[in-house]
Short mmCIF file of C-alpha atoms in Angstrom, two decimals:
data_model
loop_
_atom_site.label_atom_id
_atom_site.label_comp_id
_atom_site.label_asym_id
_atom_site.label_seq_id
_atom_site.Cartn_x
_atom_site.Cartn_y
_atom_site.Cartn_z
CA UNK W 160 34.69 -29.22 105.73
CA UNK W 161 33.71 -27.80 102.09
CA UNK W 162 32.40 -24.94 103.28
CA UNK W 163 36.28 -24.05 104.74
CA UNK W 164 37.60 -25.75 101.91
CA UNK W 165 35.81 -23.40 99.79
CA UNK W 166 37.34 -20.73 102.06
CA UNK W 167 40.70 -21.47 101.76
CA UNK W 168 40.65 -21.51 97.87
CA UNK W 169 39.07 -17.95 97.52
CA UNK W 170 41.98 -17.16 99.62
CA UNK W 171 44.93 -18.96 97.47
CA UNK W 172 46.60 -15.80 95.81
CA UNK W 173 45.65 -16.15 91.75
CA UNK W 174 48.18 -13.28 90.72
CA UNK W 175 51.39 -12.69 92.69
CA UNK W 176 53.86 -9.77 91.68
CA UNK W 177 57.17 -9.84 92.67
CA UNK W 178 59.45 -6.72 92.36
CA UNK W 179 58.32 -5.01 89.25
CA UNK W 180 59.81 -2.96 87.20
CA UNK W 181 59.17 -1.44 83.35
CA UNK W 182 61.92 1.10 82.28
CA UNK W 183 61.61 3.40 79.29
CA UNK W 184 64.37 4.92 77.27
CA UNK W 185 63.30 8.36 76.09
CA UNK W 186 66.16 9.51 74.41
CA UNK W 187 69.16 9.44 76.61
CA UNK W 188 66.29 9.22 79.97
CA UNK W 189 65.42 6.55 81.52
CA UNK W 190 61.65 6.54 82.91
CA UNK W 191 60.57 4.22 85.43
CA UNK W 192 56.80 3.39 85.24
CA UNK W 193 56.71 1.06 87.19
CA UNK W 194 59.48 0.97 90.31
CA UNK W 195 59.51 -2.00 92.65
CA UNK W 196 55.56 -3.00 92.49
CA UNK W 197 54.86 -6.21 94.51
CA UNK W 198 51.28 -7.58 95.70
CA UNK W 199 48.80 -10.62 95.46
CA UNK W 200 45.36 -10.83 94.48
CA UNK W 201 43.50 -13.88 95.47
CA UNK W 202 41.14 -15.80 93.79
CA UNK W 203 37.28 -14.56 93.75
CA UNK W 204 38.67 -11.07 94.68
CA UNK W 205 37.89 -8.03 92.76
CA UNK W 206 40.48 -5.35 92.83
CA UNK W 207 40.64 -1.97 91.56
CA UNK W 208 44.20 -0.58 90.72
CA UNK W 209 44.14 3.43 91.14
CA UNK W 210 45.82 6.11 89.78
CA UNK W 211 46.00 9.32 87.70
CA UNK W 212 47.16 9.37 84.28
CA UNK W 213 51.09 8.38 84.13
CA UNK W 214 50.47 6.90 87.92
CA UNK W 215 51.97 3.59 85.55
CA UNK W 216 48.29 1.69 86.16
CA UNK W 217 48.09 0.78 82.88
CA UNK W 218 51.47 -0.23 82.35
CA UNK W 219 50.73 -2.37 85.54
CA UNK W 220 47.63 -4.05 83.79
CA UNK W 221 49.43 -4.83 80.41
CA UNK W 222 52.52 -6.36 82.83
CA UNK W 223 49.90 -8.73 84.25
CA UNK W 224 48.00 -9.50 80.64
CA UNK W 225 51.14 -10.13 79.19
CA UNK W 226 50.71 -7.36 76.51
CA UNK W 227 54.17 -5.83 78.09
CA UNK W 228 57.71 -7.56 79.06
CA UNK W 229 58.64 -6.62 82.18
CA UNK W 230 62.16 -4.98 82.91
CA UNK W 231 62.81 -7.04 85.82
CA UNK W 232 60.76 -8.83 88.35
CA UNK W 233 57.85 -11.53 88.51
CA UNK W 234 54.49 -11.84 87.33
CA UNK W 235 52.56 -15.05 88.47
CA UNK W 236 49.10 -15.95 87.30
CA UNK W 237 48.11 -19.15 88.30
CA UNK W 238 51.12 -20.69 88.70
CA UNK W 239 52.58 -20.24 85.42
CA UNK W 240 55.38 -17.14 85.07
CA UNK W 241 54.24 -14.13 82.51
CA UNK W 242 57.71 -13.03 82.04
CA UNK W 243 59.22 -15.99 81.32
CA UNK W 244 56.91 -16.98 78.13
CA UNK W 245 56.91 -16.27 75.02
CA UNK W 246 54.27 -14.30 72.50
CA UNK W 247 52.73 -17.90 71.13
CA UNK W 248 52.38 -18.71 74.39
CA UNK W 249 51.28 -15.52 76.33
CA UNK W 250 48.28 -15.56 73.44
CA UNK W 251 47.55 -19.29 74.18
CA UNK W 252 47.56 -18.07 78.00
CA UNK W 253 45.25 -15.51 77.42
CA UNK W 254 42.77 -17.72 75.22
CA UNK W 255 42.19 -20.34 78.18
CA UNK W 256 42.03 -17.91 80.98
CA UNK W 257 42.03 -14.20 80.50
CA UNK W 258 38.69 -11.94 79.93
CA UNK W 259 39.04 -8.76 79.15
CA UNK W 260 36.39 -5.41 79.53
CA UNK W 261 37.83 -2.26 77.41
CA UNK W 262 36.33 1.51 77.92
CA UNK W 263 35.59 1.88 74.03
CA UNK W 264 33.77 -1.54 73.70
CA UNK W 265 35.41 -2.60 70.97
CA UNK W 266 32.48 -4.21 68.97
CA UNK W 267 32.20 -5.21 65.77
CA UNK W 268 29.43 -2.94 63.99
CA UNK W 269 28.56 -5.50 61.60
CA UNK W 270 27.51 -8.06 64.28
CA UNK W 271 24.66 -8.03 66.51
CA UNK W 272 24.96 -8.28 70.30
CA UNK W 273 25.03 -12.28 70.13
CA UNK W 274 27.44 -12.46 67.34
CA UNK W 275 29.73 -10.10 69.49
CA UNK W 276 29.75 -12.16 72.86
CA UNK W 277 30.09 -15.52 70.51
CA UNK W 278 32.68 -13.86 68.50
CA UNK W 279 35.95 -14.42 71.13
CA UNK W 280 34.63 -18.62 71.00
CA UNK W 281 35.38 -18.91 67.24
CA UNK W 282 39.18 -19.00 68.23
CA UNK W 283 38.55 -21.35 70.29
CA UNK W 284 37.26 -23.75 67.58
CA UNK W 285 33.87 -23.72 69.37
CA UNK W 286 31.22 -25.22 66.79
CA UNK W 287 28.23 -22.23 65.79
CA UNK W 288 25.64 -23.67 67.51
CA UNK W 289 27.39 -23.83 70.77
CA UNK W 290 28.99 -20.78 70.46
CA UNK W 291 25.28 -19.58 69.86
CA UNK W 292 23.53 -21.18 72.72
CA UNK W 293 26.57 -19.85 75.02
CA UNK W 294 26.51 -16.34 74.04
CA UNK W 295 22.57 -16.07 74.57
CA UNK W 296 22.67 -17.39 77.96
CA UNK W 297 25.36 -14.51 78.71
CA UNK W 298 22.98 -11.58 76.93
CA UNK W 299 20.84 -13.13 79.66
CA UNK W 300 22.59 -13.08 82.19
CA UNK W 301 23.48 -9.10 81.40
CA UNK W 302 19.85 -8.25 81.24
CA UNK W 303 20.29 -7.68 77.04
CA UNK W 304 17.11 -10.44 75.92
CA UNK W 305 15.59 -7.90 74.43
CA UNK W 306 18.48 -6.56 72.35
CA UNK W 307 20.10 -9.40 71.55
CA UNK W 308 19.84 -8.98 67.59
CA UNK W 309 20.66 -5.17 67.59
CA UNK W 310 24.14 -4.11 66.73
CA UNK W 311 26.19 -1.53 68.47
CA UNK W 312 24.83 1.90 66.74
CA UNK W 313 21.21 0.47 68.03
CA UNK W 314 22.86 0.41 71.64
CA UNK W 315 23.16 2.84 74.12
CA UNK W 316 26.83 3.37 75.53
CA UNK W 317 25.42 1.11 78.68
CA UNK W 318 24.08 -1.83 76.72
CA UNK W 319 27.55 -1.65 74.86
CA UNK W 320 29.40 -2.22 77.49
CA UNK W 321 26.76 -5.48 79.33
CA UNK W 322 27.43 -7.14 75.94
CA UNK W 323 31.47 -6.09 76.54
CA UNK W 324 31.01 -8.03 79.95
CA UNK W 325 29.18 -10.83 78.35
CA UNK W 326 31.83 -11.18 75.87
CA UNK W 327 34.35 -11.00 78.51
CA UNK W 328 32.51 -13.95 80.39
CA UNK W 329 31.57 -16.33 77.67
CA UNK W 330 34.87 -18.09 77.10
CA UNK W 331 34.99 -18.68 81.41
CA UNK W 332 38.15 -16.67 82.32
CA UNK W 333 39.25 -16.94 85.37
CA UNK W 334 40.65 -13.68 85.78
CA UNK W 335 38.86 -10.45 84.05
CA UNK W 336 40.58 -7.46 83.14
CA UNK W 337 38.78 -4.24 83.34
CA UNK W 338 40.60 -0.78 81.57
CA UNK W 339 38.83 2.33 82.44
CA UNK W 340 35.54 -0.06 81.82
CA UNK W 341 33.22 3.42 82.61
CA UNK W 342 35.25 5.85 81.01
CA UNK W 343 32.60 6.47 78.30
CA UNK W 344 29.72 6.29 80.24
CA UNK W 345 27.73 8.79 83.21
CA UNK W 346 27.61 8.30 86.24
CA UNK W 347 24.33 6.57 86.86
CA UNK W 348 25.22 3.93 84.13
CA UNK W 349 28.46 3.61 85.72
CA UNK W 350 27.36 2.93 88.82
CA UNK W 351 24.76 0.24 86.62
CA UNK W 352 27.82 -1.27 85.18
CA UNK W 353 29.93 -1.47 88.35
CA UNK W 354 27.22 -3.30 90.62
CA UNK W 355 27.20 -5.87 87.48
CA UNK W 356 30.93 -6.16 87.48
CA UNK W 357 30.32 -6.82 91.51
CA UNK W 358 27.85 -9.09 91.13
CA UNK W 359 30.02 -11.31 88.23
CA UNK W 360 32.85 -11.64 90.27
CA UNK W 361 30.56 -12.99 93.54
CA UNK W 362 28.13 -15.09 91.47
CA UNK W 363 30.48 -16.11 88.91
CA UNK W 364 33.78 -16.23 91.41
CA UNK W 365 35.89 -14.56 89.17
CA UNK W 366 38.67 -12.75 89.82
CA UNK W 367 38.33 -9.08 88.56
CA UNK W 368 41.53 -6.73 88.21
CA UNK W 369 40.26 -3.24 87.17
CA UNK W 370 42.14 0.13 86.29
CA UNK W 371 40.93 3.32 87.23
CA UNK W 372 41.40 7.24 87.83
CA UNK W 373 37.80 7.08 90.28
CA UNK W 374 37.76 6.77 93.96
CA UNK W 375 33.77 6.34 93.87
CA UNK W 376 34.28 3.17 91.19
CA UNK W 377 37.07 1.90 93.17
CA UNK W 378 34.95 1.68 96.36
CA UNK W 379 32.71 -1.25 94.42
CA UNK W 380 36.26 -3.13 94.57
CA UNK W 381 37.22 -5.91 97.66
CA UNK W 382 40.49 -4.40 97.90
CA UNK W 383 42.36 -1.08 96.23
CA UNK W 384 45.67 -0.51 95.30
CA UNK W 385 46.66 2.83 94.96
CA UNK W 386 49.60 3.62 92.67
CA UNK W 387 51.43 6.63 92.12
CA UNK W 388 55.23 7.68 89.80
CA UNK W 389 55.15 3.53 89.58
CA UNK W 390 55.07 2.68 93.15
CA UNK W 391 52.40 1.36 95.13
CA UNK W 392 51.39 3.98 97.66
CA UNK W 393 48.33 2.28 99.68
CA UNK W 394 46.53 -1.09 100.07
CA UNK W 395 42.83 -1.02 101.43
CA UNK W 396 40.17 -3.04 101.98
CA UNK W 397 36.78 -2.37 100.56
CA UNK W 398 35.85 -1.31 104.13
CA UNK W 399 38.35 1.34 104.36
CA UNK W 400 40.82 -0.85 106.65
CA UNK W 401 44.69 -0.65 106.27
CA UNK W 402 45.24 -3.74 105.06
CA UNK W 403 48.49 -4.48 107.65
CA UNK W 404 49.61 -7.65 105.58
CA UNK W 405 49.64 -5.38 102.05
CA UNK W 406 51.38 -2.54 104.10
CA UNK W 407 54.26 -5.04 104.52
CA UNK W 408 54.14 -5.58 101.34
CA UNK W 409 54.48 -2.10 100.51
CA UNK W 410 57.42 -1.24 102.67
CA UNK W 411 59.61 -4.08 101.49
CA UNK W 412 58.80 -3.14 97.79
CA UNK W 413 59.62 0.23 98.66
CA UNK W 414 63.05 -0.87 100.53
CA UNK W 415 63.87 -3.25 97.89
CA UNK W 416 63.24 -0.49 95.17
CA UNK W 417 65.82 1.69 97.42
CA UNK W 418 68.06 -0.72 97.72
CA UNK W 419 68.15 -2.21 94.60
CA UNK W 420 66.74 -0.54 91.90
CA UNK W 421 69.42 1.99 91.13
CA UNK W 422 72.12 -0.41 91.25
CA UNK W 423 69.96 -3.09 89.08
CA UNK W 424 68.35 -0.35 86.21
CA UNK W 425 70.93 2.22 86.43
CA UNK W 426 70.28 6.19 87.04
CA UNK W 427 67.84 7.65 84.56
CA UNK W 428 64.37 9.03 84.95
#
């Protein structure tokens, strides 16, 4: 009974999209990145959102951190709506359950790698010694004991980015977002990084949402989302299965989109 109860909430959707949309006014234009967008991502699942550059991924992943409003259409993490909050409260959101992973690191060069991992826990009014003890254990964890007093210029671009994913863990997200998390790496320590990032989210259960322009990254991922001009294009499974329940999904956001969209957001773009 707890191993299916275990089950079941790995499969309880963590992130549901409803009918997305972000318009842009460009002068007298309207652009659409994103156009009808609508998919789930359970809980425990990594997922790797894919698309070239102005395929709208990244206007997808700042919809679902709450760094963008959308222009119409649901985002629900959780249980709790994105759209409807507010800034104090989207931050607030993001302090209790939101890790994120960025492709430049974004590391203080003053701090060493523990100070960096500990640094997110000082807004959560964590005391120094815990915040000290809780950062080690995730230098650990990232195979960094040995480095854990050097600062970023004392790094490679690999080691950077371990103590990015510690720092990511160490306030216990539930969900982890990933931009472009290899962009500014090669390909073997990539392919290093990734296999951690795959081994967090099935050790750790966390759910991992990660943008990308790389089929061979997106292949580490439980399910892909391909996205192209705003609109999902293709669901898979990490196997390489349709997925028939996101294809469903696909058409009706695509109907919907038909249907609606021009009528709802007007002609532009």
């Amino acid at each position: 009974m707890a191993e299916l109860s275990k089950k079941k909430e790995k499969s309880k959707p963590v992130i549901i999209v409803k009918d997305l949309y972000k318009v842009y006014r460009i002068g007298e234009n309207r652009v659409r990145a994103l156009n009808g967008v609508s998919f789930s991502i359970n809980r425990g699942e990594f997922c790797a959102i894919v698309g070239t550059s102005g395929s709208g991924k990244s206007t997808l992943l700042n919809m679902l951190a709450g760094l963008e409003k959308p222009t119409k259409g649901e985002i629900i993490i959780i249980g709790e709506h994105m759209e409807t909050k507010n800034e104090n409260q989207l931050v607030r959101f993001r302090r209790e359950h939101i890790g994120f992973i960025f492709q430049s690191f974004n590391l203080m060069g003053t701090m060493n790698a523990v100070e960096n991992v500990a640094l997110p826990l000082t807004f959560q009014g964590v005391s120094r010694k815990e915040r000290t003890k809780r950062a080690k254990k995730m230098v650990h964890m990232v195979g960094l004991d040995k480095y854990w007093d050097h600062r970023p210029n004392q790094m490679s671009g690999g080691q950077q980015q371990r103590v990015g994913v510690a720092r990511a863990l160490v306030v216990n997200p539930e969900i982890i977002f990933a931009d472009e998390p290899t962009g500014n790496l090669d390909s073997n320590t990539s392919r290093e990084i990734m296999n951690l990032m795959q081994s967090v989210v099935r050790e750790q259960k966390r759910t991992l949402i990660m943008v990308t322009h790389d089929n061979t990254l997106a292949s580490f991922a439980d399910k892909i989302i391909r996205i192209v001009d705003g609109k999902i294009v293709d669901m898979v499974d990490n196997t390489g299965n349709r997925n028939t329940a996101a294809e469903k999904v696909v058409q009706e956001s695509a109907e919907m989109a038909a249907e609606k969209g021009n009528n709802i957001l007007g002609n532009g773009g």
